[in-house]
PDB file of C-alpha atoms in Angstrom:
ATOM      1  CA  UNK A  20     -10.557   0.273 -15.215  1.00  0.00           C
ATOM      2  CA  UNK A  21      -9.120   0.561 -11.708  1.00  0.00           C
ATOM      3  CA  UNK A  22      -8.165  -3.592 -10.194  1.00  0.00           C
ATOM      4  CA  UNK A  23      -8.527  -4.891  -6.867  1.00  0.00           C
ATOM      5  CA  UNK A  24      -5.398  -5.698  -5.451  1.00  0.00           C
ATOM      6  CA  UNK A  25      -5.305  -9.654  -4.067  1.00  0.00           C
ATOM      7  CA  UNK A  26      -6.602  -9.965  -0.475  1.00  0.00           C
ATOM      8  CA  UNK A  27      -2.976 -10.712  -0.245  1.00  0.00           C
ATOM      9  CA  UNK A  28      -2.005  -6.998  -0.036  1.00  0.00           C
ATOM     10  CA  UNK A  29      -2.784  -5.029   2.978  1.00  0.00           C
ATOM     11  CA  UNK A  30      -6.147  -4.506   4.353  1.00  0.00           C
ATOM     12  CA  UNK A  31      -5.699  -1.062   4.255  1.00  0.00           C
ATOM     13  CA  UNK A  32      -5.049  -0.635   0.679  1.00  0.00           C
ATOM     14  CA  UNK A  33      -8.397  -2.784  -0.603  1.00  0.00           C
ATOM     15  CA  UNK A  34      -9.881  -0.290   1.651  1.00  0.00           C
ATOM     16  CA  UNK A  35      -8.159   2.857   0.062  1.00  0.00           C
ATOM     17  CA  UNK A  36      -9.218   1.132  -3.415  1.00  0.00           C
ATOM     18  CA  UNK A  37     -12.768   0.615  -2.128  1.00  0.00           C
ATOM     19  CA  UNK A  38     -12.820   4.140  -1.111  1.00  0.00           C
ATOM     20  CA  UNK A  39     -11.339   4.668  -4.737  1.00  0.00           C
ATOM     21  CA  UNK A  40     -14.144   2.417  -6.107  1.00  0.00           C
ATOM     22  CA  UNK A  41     -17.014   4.250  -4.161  1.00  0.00           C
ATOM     23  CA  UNK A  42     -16.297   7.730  -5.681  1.00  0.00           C
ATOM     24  CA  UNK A  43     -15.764   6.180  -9.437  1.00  0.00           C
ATOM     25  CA  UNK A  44     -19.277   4.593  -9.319  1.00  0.00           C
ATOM     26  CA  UNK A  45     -20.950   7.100  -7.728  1.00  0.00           C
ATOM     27  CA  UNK A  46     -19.700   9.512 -10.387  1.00  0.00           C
ATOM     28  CA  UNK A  47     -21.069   7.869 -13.148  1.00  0.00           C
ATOM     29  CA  UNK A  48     -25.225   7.165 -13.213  1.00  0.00           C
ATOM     30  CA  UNK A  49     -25.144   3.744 -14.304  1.00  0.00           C
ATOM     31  CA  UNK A  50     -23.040   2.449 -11.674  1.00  0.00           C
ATOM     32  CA  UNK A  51     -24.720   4.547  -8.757  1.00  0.00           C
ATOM     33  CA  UNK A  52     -26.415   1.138  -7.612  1.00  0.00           C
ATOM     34  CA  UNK A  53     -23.267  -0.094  -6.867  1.00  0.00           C
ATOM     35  CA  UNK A  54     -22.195   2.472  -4.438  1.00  0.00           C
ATOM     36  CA  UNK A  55     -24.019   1.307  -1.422  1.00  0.00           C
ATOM     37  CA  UNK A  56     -23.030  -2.487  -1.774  1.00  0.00           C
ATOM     38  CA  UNK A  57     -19.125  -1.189  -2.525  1.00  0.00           C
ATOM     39  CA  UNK A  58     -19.663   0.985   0.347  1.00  0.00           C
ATOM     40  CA  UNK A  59     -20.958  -1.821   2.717  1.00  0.00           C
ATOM     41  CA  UNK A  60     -18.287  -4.469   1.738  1.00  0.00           C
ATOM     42  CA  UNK A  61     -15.722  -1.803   2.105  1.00  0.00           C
ATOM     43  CA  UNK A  62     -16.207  -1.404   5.641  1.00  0.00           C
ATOM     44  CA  UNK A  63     -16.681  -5.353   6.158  1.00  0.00           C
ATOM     45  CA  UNK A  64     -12.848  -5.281   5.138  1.00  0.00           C
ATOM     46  CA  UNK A  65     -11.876  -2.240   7.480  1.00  0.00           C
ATOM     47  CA  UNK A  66     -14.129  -4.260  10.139  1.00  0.00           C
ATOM     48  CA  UNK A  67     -12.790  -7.267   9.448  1.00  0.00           C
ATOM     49  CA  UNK A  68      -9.097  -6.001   8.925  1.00  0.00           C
ATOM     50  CA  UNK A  69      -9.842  -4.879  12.641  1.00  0.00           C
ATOM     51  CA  UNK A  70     -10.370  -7.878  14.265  1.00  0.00           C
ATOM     52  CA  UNK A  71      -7.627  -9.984  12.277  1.00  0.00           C
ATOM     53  CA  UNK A  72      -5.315  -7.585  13.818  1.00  0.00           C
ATOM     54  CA  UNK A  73      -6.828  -7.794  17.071  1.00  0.00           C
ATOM     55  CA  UNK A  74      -6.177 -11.589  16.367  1.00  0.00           C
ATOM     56  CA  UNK A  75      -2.599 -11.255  15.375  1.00  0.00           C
ATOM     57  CA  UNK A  76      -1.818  -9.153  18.895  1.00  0.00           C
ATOM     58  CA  UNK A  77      -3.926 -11.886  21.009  1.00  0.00           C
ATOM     59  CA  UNK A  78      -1.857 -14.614  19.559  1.00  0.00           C
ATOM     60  CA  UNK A  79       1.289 -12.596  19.859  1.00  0.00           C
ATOM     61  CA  UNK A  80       0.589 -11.870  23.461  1.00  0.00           C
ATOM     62  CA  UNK A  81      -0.529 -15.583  24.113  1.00  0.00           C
ATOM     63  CA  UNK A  82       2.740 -16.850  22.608  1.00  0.00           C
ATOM     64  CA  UNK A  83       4.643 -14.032  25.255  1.00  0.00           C
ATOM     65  CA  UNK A  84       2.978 -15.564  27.759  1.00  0.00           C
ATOM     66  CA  UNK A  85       3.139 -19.360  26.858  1.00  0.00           C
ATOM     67  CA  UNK A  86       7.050 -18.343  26.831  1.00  0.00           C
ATOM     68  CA  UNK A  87       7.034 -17.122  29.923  1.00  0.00           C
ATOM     69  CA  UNK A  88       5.517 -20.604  31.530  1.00  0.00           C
ATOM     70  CA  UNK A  89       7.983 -22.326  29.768  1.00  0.00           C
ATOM     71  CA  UNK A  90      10.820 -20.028  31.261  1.00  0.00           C
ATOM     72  CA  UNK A  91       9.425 -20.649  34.970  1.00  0.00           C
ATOM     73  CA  UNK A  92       8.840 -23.901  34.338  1.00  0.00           C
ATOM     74  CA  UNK A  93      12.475 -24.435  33.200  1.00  0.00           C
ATOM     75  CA  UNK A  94      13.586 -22.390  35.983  1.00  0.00           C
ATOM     76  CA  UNK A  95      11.905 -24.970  38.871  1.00  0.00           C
ATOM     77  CA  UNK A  96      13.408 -27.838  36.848  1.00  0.00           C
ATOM     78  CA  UNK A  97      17.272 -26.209  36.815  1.00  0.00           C
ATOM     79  CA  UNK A  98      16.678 -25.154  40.635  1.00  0.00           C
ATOM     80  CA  UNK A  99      15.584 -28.757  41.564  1.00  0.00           C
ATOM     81  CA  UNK A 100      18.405 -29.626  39.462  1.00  0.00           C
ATOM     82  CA  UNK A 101      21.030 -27.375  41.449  1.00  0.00           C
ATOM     83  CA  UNK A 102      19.610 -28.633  44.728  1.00  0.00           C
ATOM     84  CA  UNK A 103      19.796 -32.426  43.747  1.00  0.00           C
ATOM     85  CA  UNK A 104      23.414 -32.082  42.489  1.00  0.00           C
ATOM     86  CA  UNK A 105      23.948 -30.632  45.681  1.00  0.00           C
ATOM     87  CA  UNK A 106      22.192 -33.006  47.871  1.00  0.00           C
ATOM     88  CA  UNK A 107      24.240 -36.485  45.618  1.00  0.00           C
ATOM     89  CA  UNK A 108      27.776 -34.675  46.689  1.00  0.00           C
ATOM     90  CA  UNK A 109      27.967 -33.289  43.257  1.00  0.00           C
ATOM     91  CA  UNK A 110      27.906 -36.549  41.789  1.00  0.00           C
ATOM     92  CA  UNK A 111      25.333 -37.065  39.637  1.00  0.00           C
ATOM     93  CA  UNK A 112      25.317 -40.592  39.693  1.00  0.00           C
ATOM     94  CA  UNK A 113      23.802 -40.488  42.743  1.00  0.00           C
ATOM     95  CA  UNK A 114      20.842 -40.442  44.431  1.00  0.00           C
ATOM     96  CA  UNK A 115      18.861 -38.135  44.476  1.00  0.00           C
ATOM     97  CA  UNK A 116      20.205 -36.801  41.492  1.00  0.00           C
ATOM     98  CA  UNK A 117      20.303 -40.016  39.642  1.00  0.00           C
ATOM     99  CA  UNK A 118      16.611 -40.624  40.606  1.00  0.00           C
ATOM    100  CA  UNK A 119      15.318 -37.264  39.052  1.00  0.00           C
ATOM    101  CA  UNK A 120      17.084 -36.887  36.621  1.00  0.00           C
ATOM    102  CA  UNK A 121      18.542 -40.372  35.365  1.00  0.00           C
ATOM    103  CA  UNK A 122      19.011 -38.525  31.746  1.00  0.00           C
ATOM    104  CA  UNK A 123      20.280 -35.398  32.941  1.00  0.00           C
ATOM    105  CA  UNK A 124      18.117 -31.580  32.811  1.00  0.00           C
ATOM    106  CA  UNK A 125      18.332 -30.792  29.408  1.00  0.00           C
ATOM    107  CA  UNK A 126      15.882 -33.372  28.161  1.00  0.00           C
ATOM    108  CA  UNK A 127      13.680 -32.155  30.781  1.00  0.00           C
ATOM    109  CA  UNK A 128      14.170 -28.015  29.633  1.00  0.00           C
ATOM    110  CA  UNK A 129      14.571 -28.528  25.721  1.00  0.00           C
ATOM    111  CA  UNK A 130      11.957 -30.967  25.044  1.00  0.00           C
ATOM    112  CA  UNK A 131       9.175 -29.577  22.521  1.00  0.00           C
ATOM    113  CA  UNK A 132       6.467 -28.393  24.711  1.00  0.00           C
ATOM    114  CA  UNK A 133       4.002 -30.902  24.782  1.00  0.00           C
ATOM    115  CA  UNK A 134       7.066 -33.906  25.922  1.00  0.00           C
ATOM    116  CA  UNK A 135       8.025 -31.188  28.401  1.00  0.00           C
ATOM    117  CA  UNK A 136       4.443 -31.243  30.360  1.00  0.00           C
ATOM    118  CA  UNK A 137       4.827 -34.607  30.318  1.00  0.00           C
ATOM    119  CA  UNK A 138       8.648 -34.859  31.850  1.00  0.00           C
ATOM    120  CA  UNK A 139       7.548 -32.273  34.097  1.00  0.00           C
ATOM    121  CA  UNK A 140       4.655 -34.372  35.396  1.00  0.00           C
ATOM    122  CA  UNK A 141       7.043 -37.113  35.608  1.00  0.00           C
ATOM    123  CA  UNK A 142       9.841 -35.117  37.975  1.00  0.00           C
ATOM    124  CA  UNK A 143       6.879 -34.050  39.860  1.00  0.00           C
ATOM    125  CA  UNK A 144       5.758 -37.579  40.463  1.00  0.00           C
ATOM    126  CA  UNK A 145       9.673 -38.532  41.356  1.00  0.00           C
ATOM    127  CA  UNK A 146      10.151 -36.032  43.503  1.00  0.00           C
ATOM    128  CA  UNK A 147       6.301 -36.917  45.634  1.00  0.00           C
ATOM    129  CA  UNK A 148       7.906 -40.420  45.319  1.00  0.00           C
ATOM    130  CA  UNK A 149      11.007 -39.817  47.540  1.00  0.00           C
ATOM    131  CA  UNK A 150       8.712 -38.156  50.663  1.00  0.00           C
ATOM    132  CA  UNK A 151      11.075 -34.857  50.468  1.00  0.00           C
ATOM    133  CA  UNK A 152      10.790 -31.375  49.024  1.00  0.00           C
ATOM    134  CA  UNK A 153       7.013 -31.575  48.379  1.00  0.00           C
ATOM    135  CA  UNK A 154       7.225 -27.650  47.380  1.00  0.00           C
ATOM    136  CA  UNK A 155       9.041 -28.524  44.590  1.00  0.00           C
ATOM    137  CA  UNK A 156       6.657 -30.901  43.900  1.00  0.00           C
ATOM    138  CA  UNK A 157       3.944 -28.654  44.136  1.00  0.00           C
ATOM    139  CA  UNK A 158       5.579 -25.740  42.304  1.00  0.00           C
ATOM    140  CA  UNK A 159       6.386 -28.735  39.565  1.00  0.00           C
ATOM    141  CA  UNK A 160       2.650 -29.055  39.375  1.00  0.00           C
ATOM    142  CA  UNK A 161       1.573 -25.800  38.934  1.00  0.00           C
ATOM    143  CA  UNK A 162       4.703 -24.870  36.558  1.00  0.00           C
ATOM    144  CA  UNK A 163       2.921 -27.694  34.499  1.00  0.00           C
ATOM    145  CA  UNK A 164      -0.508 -26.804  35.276  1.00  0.00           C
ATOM    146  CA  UNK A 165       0.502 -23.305  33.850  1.00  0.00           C
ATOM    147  CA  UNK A 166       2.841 -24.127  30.801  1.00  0.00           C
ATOM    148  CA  UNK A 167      -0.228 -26.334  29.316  1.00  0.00           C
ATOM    149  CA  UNK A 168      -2.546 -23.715  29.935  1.00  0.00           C
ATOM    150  CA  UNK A 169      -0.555 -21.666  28.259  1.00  0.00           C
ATOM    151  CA  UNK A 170       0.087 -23.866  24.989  1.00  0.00           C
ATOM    152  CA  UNK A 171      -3.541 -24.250  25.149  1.00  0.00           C
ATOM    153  CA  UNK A 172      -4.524 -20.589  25.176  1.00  0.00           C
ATOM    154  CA  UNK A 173      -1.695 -19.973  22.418  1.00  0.00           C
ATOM    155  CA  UNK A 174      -3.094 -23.063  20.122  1.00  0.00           C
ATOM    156  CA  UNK A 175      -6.384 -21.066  20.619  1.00  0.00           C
ATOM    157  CA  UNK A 176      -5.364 -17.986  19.641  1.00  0.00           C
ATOM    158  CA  UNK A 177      -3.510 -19.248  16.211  1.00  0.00           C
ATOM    159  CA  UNK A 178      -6.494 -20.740  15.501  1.00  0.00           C
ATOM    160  CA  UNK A 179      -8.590 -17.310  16.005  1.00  0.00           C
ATOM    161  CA  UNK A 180      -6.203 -15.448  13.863  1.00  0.00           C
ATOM    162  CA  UNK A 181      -6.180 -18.520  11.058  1.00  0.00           C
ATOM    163  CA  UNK A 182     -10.294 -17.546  11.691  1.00  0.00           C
ATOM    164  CA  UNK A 183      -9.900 -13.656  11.431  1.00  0.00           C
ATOM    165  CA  UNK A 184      -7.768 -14.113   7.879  1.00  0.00           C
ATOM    166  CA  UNK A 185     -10.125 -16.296   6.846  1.00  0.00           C
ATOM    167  CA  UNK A 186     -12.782 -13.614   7.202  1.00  0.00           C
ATOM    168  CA  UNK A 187     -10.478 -11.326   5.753  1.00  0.00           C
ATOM    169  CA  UNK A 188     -10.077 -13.115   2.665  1.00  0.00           C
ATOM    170  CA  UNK A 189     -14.004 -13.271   2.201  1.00  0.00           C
ATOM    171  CA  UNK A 190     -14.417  -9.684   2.955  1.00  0.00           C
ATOM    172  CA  UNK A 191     -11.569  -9.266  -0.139  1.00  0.00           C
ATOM    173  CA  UNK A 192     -13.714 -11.530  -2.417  1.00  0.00           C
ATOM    174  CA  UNK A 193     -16.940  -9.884  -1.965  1.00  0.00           C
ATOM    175  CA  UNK A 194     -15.003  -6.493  -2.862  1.00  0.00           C
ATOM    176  CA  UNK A 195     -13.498  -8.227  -5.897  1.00  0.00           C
ATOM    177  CA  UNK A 196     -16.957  -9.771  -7.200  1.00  0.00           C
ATOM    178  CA  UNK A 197     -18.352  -6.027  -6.797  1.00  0.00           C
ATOM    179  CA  UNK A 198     -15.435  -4.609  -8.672  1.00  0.00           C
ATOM    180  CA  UNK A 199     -16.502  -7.092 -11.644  1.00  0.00           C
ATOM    181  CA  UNK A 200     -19.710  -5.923 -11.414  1.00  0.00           C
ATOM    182  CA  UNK A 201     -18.955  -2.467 -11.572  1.00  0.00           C
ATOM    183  CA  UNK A 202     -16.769  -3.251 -15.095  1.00  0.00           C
ATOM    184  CA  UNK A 203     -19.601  -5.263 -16.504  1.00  0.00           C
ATOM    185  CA  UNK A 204     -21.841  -2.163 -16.533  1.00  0.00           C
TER     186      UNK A 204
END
């Protein structure tokens, strides 16, 4: 009696056991019926193994990229930063320091994404407020504009993988019901 591994193990090795599985019934006459649908959901899994992995890079390469919006976007914020302290006399009790950043950078930079778009759209809204530097206030905006499209597209992605193992755990259970099947001849 040869067991399915758990669609916990690798893809790869349901599919060497369904390979396994499909020359066992086929050898024996009263499980020849069974050889086609063992045949059909082990390709489903080598299918679906496919696009989970597929999945796993997107995600991977979303979360490379959402990084690197949150590195530019960081960058803008320390420039700004530089310039202000600059600008206040390297006081930072002044103005226009004080006025961008009356908590300092780092709440801006290490904030958890999602309160970082927002501080961001805030500094970009301070710095359209004092009538000067509206490049940084424009490079602000689309430093935003691109770190939420990024947490967006990585969200997305997660969410396509969590969809891919899904399928990949059905695909597993369809092998699994078939390898019953196969015993209870």
């Amino acid at each position: 009696e040869m067991r399915v591994p758990p669609i916990s193990s690798a893809p790869e090795v349901l599919v060497r056991f369904g390979v396994a599985h499909i020359a066992a019934l086929d050898s024996d006459p009263e499980t020849k019926g069974l050889v086609d649908p063992m045949r059909q959901a082990t390709e489903k899994v080598r299918d679906v193994a496919r696009k989970r992995e597929a999945a796993r890079e997107a995600a991977t390469m979303k979360l490379a990229l959402r990084e690197r919006a949150d590195f530019e976007a960081d960058r803008l914020v320390r420039l700004l930063d530089a310039e202000a302290y600059l600008v206040a006399g390297r006081d930072r009790s002044k103005s226009p320091y004080r006025d961008l950043f009356p908590d300092g950078v780092t709440p801006v930079v290490s904030a958890p994404l999602d309160q970082e778009i927002e501080k961001l759209q805030i500094l970009e809204s301070r710095v359209r407020n004092q009538g000067k530097g509206a490049q940084h206030a424009d490079g602000l905006g689309t430093a935003r504009t691109n770190l939420e499209a990024g947490v967006k597209a990585y969200v997305d992605a997660v969410r396509a993988e969590a969809e891919a193992r899904a399928d990949l755990d059905e695909a597993g259970e369809v092998g699994e019901r078939l390898d019953h099947a196969a015993i209870a001849q």
